[in-house]
Each structure stands twice: as structure tokens, then as C-alpha cells.
């Protein structure tokens, strides 16, 4: 979750074309390149290798083929085909069957019906193979549409399908009740996007307080909840709520991002909790990477050091 200082920094950096060019050129070049801290690589093979390593440490995975905001139906179709190829590669490799995707990658900005159709194509391949598919939540112009599509597909019988709610948005507590009521599956996050005051809490303390309230609703009334955070206070609270309500560690999972708080991931797995690591990969890694930088100013210094080290 961004505080206002790092949000400002993030936006300055995001606008820098120079940094974008440098990052794109150097970020993935070598196994030691800086973007590889958060992104498993540009190919499915690299992501599968990273997934196998995570599984070797007793944690589960979800793979995300990076890409968002596609501007043509051709590109949306290509992304759909790419996802299906990823599913096939995962099946062949034997890694855990779980993927995350974004609706704008499947064409939501171009044509809603086509995006739904593309998602169905992916589900038709994924569900019979035993996959779980999570629809990531994008910024607030897509919230209503994403939830609408999620519920539509759920009602059409796609049950290995989940969605994400962001505690930063005022509406999310109500959305959580709605989804709990029809049996849907929620990943709870704080929210990665800069959102206007009209729709979202601006203070970190308010986002955290909403996250805490939603945690309780999700753990006590949700279905296979996914608690996605690196915040030790929220993790401790989740453990306490679960204990107090007799919800065993097999009935929910913690989720964290590849490369973030690996110490905490390992500690939770060792303590007997289910931990799933979100593994992003693909050529379109820059927007995802920028969101991760914005979350922690220290990450920016790390990248600048990486660029200087590689370009020097
Ligand atoms: C599995 C998963 C899936 C997600 N899916 C979505 C989604 O679909 N839509 C969406 O809007 N957001 C998504 N997010 C991102 C989320 O909304 C937050 O932006 C992100 O998780 C940071 O918030 P936090 O809960 O970790 O807490 P914060 O309060 O931001 O951070 C707590 C602590 O975690 C560590 N930390 C957090 N971020 C970083 C980082 N980038 N680098 C290093 N350390 C860090 C720091 O130690 C920090 O003090 C997802 C997050 C996870 C873990």
C-alpha cells in the first residue's frame, strides 16, 4: 500500500521515459539483473523453473503472464492463446495448477463480450485440467465490470474461479458480503493503484483498518479465503481471528509476491500455514515492476544501483 510520499515518488519515476528505457534494456538481461528480483523471467519456462523452486520450499504458486491494457482484439486473442499455452506448459511440467490474469489483458478495454469470451476459452482449458483461475483486480474504472463478469461466470457454473477485493476502495466491504453470500472466492489485498478520494481511502491507516475489518468477514464467512499481504500486523491479526473462530490453517491461505518478504513466506510455511507465491513473468513486465517499486522507496535505490552496475 502506498503512502503519499512513495506515491509521489512512484509517479515521478513512472513518468521518466529515460528510466523506462534503461529499465527495459537492463532489467532482465542477465540472471542477476534487478527486475528479476520481482519477475521470474520473460518465458513460461523460466516461470515454471521459479515455481518448482518455490514448491521445493513447501509453498504453492500462482503464475501470472504479465500484460494489461491491450488495445486491440488481435492482441487480446494473442494473450488468450498465450495463456492457454502457459496452462499446457504447466500441466506438462507438473507444477501446481493455478494462474492469475487480468481482464484488460483479455480485451476488456476494447470489447466486453470478447473479454468474457476469451476468459471462457481459458477456463475451458483450465478447469478440466484442475486449475484454479484468479481474476486480478485492476484500478477502479474496472471494479464494477470485473465483479459483474466474475459473478456472471460463477453463475454459469465456473467454480474454480476467484476474484480480488481491495480494502482501499470504500465499496469493497459491501462487495465482500455479496461474494460471500453467493459462495465466491476472494483474495483480499490492500490495493496497488493510486485511486481518487471519491472512491478510495487516502490514508494508509484507513486502508489498514478496512483490511482488518474485511479480514474478519473473510475468514469467518468466506470460501477458501486468500489473505494477500506482506504486512506482519495483518498476518498476525489473521492468525488470531482464525484461532479465535476455530478456523484451521487448512481453511485459508496466505499469499505473497515473488521476491517480497521471502523471510515471512518461509516463516509461515514452517509454522504450518498454506502459503502461495504469486509469480509474474513475461515480456510486458514494466507496469507491474513500477507498482512494486512504488510500494517501497528502498526498492528504487536498489534498481538505480542495478542500472549503474549493469550499464557501467
Ligand atoms: C498475492 C498477491 C496478489 C495481489 N493481487 C493484487 C490485485 O489483484 N490487485 C491489486 O490492486 N493489488 C494486488 N496486490 C498488491 C497489493 O494490493 C499491495 O499493493 C501489496 O501487497 C502491498 O501491500 P501489503 O499488503 O503488502 O502491505 P504494505 O503495508 O504496503 O506493506 C507491508 C510491508 O510489506 C513489505 N512490502 C510490501 N510491498 C513491498 C515491495 N514491493 N517490496 C518490498 N517489500 C514490500 C514491506 O516490508 C512493508 O513494510 C497483490 C498482492 C499480493 C501479495
XYZ file of C-alpha atoms and ligand atoms in Angstrom:
365
model
C 0.000 0.000 0.000
C 1.473 3.355 -0.976
C 1.825 6.189 1.486
C 1.671 9.657 -0.021
C 5.466 10.187 -0.139
C 6.181 6.999 -2.038
C 3.132 7.563 -4.256
C 4.617 10.879 -5.361
C 7.993 9.296 -5.927
C 6.403 6.463 -7.862
C 4.594 8.849 -10.183
C 7.738 10.831 -10.882
C 9.577 7.649 -11.747
C 6.729 6.203 -13.783
C 6.796 9.311 -15.976
C 10.500 9.067 -16.607
C 10.994 7.758 -20.117
C 14.717 7.566 -19.506
C 14.268 5.211 -16.588
C 11.765 3.159 -18.553
C 14.236 2.742 -21.399
C 17.102 1.902 -19.068
C 14.995 -0.484 -17.026
C 13.709 -2.268 -20.133
C 17.196 -2.575 -21.519
C 18.934 -3.791 -18.399
C 16.221 -5.154 -16.121
C 16.089 -8.727 -17.402
C 19.323 -9.065 -19.305
C 21.210 -11.418 -17.013
C 20.219 -13.869 -14.287
C 21.395 -11.249 -11.780
C 19.526 -8.291 -13.395
C 17.469 -6.193 -10.982
C 13.959 -6.801 -12.373
C 14.439 -10.498 -11.724
C 14.012 -9.852 -8.036
C 10.250 -9.410 -8.655
C 9.750 -11.074 -12.056
C 10.667 -14.682 -12.721
C 11.741 -14.098 -16.317
C 10.310 -13.423 -19.754
C 9.334 -17.003 -20.656
C 6.977 -19.650 -19.271
C 9.946 -21.985 -18.892
C 11.652 -19.510 -16.552
C 8.434 -19.051 -14.541
C 7.992 -22.809 -14.238
C 11.562 -23.152 -13.037
C 10.902 -20.474 -10.389
C 7.639 -22.212 -9.440
C 9.382 -25.543 -8.956
C 11.931 -23.848 -6.681
C 9.140 -22.247 -4.594
C 7.343 -25.578 -4.349
C 10.615 -27.124 -3.222
C 10.355 -24.806 -0.214
C 6.911 -26.199 0.701
C 4.854 -23.342 -0.756
C 2.278 -23.234 -3.542
C 2.318 -20.945 -6.593
C 0.139 -18.965 -8.945
C 1.597 -17.892 -12.301
C 0.788 -14.564 -13.889
C 1.648 -13.938 -17.521
C 2.199 -10.189 -17.381
C 0.246 -7.925 -19.682
C -2.556 -5.425 -19.284
C -4.497 -2.730 -21.098
C -4.355 -4.329 -24.547
C -5.732 -2.047 -27.233
C -6.892 -4.415 -29.961
C -8.845 -7.648 -30.229
C -5.923 -9.241 -32.047
C -3.702 -8.602 -29.049
C -6.390 -9.900 -26.684
C -6.700 -13.081 -28.763
C -2.931 -13.479 -28.735
C -2.880 -13.077 -24.929
C -5.610 -15.721 -24.652
C -3.618 -18.147 -26.795
C -0.511 -17.391 -24.755
C -2.365 -18.179 -21.526
C -3.595 -21.471 -22.947
C -0.019 -22.337 -23.903
C 1.064 -21.495 -20.342
C -1.607 -23.856 -18.981
C -0.346 -26.633 -21.244
C 3.266 -25.986 -20.250
C 2.344 -26.051 -16.552
C 0.497 -29.348 -16.995
C 3.493 -30.827 -18.813
C 5.891 -29.635 -16.104
C 3.920 -30.879 -13.118
C 3.933 -27.582 -11.161
C 0.820 -26.560 -9.187
C -2.185 -25.679 -11.347
C -3.072 -22.108 -10.511
C -2.968 -18.953 -12.647
C -3.809 -15.280 -12.200
C -4.872 -12.987 -15.039
C -6.174 -9.514 -15.816
C -9.309 -8.785 -17.818
C -7.815 -5.813 -19.675
C -5.212 -8.251 -20.983
C -8.078 -10.240 -22.495
C -9.575 -7.180 -24.176
C -11.885 -5.584 -21.594
C -10.973 -2.084 -22.802
C -11.831 -2.987 -26.391
C -14.965 -5.100 -26.104
C -16.535 -6.597 -23.003
C -18.131 -9.579 -24.774
C -14.811 -10.550 -26.344
C -13.043 -10.345 -22.985
C -15.657 -12.654 -21.455
C -15.332 -15.000 -24.390
C -11.547 -15.064 -24.013
C -11.835 -15.787 -20.314
C -14.206 -18.656 -21.071
C -11.738 -20.104 -23.550
C -9.067 -20.082 -20.856
C -11.449 -21.612 -18.305
C -12.476 -24.330 -20.745
C -8.853 -25.417 -20.920
C -8.024 -24.746 -17.274
C -10.932 -26.219 -15.338
C -10.884 -29.764 -16.788
C -7.142 -29.833 -16.043
C -7.848 -28.974 -12.394
C -6.639 -25.376 -12.443
C -7.814 -22.567 -10.236
C -8.026 -19.220 -12.047
C -7.870 -15.905 -10.196
C -9.021 -12.703 -11.850
C -6.706 -9.956 -10.551
C -8.335 -6.646 -9.700
C -7.196 -3.646 -11.696
C -7.808 0.032 -10.964
C -11.210 1.399 -10.018
C -12.662 2.049 -13.522
C -12.698 -1.771 -13.849
C -14.022 -2.771 -10.425
C -17.713 -2.941 -11.272
C -17.138 -4.671 -14.622
C -14.721 -7.199 -13.151
C -17.099 -8.151 -10.355
C -20.001 -8.340 -12.794
C -18.065 -10.707 -15.084
C -16.915 -12.773 -12.123
C -20.459 -13.267 -10.866
C -21.751 -13.996 -14.371
C -19.232 -16.780 -14.903
C -19.784 -18.116 -11.419
C -23.498 -18.348 -12.149
C -22.656 -20.163 -15.380
C -21.019 -22.823 -13.250
C -17.324 -21.903 -13.344
C -16.398 -22.670 -9.767
C -12.601 -22.880 -9.962
C -12.609 -19.138 -10.339
C -11.805 -16.402 -7.840
C -11.565 -12.642 -7.730
C -9.725 -9.957 -5.753
C -11.035 -7.205 -3.476
C -9.003 -4.134 -2.460
C -9.526 -2.770 1.051
C -8.554 0.688 -0.251
C -11.914 1.031 -2.006
C -14.922 2.169 0.054
C -17.189 -0.260 -1.778
C -15.183 -3.409 -1.033
C -16.726 -4.315 2.329
C -20.132 -4.470 0.694
C -18.717 -6.407 -2.265
C -17.209 -8.928 0.125
C -20.594 -9.579 1.712
C -22.162 -10.073 -1.721
C -19.476 -12.523 -2.844
C -19.525 -14.435 0.441
C -23.290 -14.801 0.067
C -23.122 -16.487 -3.340
C -20.109 -18.620 -2.391
C -17.409 -16.884 -4.431
C -13.703 -16.981 -3.633
C -11.852 -13.829 -2.671
C -8.217 -12.800 -2.456
C -8.011 -9.813 -0.129
C -5.387 -7.128 -0.898
C -4.877 -3.520 0.153
C -4.787 -2.252 -3.455
C -1.845 -1.410 -5.687
C -3.237 1.566 -7.618
C -3.375 5.280 -6.937
C -7.098 5.962 -6.607
C -9.083 9.197 -6.232
C -10.671 10.324 -2.968
C -14.117 9.804 -4.457
C -13.680 6.031 -4.386
C -10.822 5.162 -2.045
C -9.289 5.838 1.359
C -6.258 8.081 1.035
C -4.613 7.368 4.382
C -2.704 4.148 4.964
C -4.246 3.849 8.432
C -7.747 3.831 6.906
C -6.798 1.229 4.291
C -5.283 -0.933 7.023
C -8.364 -0.551 9.246
C -10.617 -1.619 6.354
C -8.286 -4.542 5.661
C -8.585 -5.623 9.299
C -12.400 -5.460 9.186
C -12.504 -7.363 5.896
C -10.132 -9.998 7.233
C -12.644 -10.893 9.898
C -15.540 -11.071 7.427
C -13.467 -13.132 5.004
C -12.016 -15.610 7.480
C -15.294 -16.208 9.280
C -17.683 -16.071 6.314
C -15.600 -16.554 3.152
C -14.875 -19.545 0.959
C -11.257 -20.694 0.717
C -10.009 -17.184 1.534
C -6.689 -15.883 0.247
C -5.050 -13.319 2.502
C -2.595 -11.487 0.279
C -0.311 -9.180 2.212
C 3.256 -8.798 3.443
C 2.166 -6.755 6.420
C 3.196 -8.614 9.593
C 0.442 -6.888 11.612
C -2.276 -8.105 9.216
C -0.797 -11.592 9.127
C -0.765 -11.743 12.915
C -4.338 -10.489 13.018
C -5.436 -13.134 10.501
C -3.842 -15.849 12.617
C -5.586 -14.524 15.738
C -9.010 -14.279 14.071
C -8.664 -17.800 12.679
C -7.637 -19.176 16.072
C -10.441 -17.401 17.909
C -13.066 -18.636 15.462
C -11.775 -22.192 15.217
C -10.782 -21.815 11.553
C -7.917 -24.263 10.948
C -4.837 -23.380 8.856
C -6.081 -25.728 6.130
C -9.109 -23.487 5.505
C -7.354 -20.347 4.241
C -4.065 -19.381 2.648
C -1.584 -16.546 2.804
C -0.374 -15.161 -0.499
C 2.716 -13.064 -1.173
C 4.512 -11.740 -4.209
C 7.589 -13.342 -5.712
C 10.661 -11.669 -4.255
C 8.864 -9.814 -1.461
C 9.382 -10.759 2.222
C 10.756 -14.202 1.474
C 11.630 -14.456 5.174
C 7.979 -14.097 6.131
C 6.894 -16.578 3.442
C 9.296 -19.166 4.831
C 8.329 -18.475 8.446
C 4.612 -19.007 7.734
C 5.208 -22.180 5.737
C 7.376 -23.508 8.545
C 4.639 -22.691 11.066
C 2.250 -24.927 9.107
C 0.285 -22.329 7.136
C -0.539 -22.612 3.472
C 1.473 -20.020 1.559
C 1.070 -19.278 -2.133
C 3.606 -17.196 -4.043
C 2.416 -15.068 -6.952
C 4.949 -15.495 -9.743
C 4.789 -12.910 -12.542
C 6.632 -13.396 -15.803
C 6.580 -12.252 -19.414
C 7.884 -9.532 -21.652
C 5.363 -6.912 -20.506
C 6.810 -6.541 -17.049
C 7.313 -2.784 -16.751
C 3.926 -1.667 -15.248
C 3.959 -4.477 -12.688
C 7.537 -3.677 -11.829
C 6.737 0.008 -11.347
C 3.917 -0.818 -8.925
C 6.339 -2.859 -6.829
C 8.875 -0.033 -6.837
C 6.245 2.431 -5.706
C 5.383 0.301 -2.718
C 8.771 0.785 -1.169
C 11.172 3.651 -1.869
C 14.096 1.413 -0.881
C 13.330 -0.634 -3.992
C 14.071 2.400 -6.166
C 17.586 2.721 -4.782
C 18.036 -0.983 -5.446
C 17.081 -0.507 -9.113
C 19.242 2.547 -9.614
C 22.186 0.626 -8.164
C 21.350 -2.208 -10.576
C 21.231 0.095 -13.618
C 24.502 1.789 -12.681
C 26.080 -1.607 -12.063
C 24.971 -3.060 -15.391
C 25.415 -0.087 -17.658
C 28.808 0.867 -16.254
C -0.506 -12.446 -3.967
C -0.832 -11.006 -4.195
C -1.711 -10.667 -5.208
C -2.059 -9.334 -5.417
N -3.010 -9.026 -6.354
C -3.427 -7.741 -6.461
C -4.503 -7.392 -7.307
O -5.103 -8.236 -7.991
N -4.877 -6.086 -7.372
C -4.251 -5.102 -6.613
O -4.644 -3.940 -6.678
N -3.224 -5.416 -5.820
C -2.794 -6.692 -5.718
N -1.766 -6.991 -4.878
C -0.929 -5.894 -4.310
C -1.495 -5.320 -3.031
O -2.670 -4.612 -3.304
C -0.492 -4.375 -2.361
O -0.200 -3.325 -3.228
C 0.814 -5.035 -1.948
O 0.618 -6.338 -1.489
C 1.490 -4.225 -0.817
O 0.645 -4.164 0.305
P 0.845 -5.045 1.624
O -0.458 -5.650 1.967
O 1.954 -5.994 1.466
O 1.103 -4.014 2.798
P 2.016 -2.743 2.952
O 1.508 -2.065 4.172
O 2.112 -1.955 1.697
O 3.439 -3.378 3.212
C 3.752 -4.094 4.390
C 5.210 -4.499 4.360
O 5.434 -5.425 3.314
C 6.669 -5.190 2.668
N 6.436 -4.836 1.259
C 5.255 -4.525 0.677
N 5.412 -4.299 -0.630
C 6.722 -4.465 -0.888
C 7.521 -4.374 -2.059
N 7.013 -4.074 -3.246
N 8.844 -4.609 -1.955
C 9.402 -4.931 -0.763
N 8.703 -5.034 0.389
C 7.392 -4.795 0.325
C 7.344 -4.092 3.449
O 8.118 -4.675 4.456
C 6.164 -3.348 4.043
O 6.517 -2.631 5.207
C -1.446 -8.320 -4.622
C -0.575 -8.667 -3.592
C -0.270 -9.985 -3.361
C 0.633 -10.315 -2.222
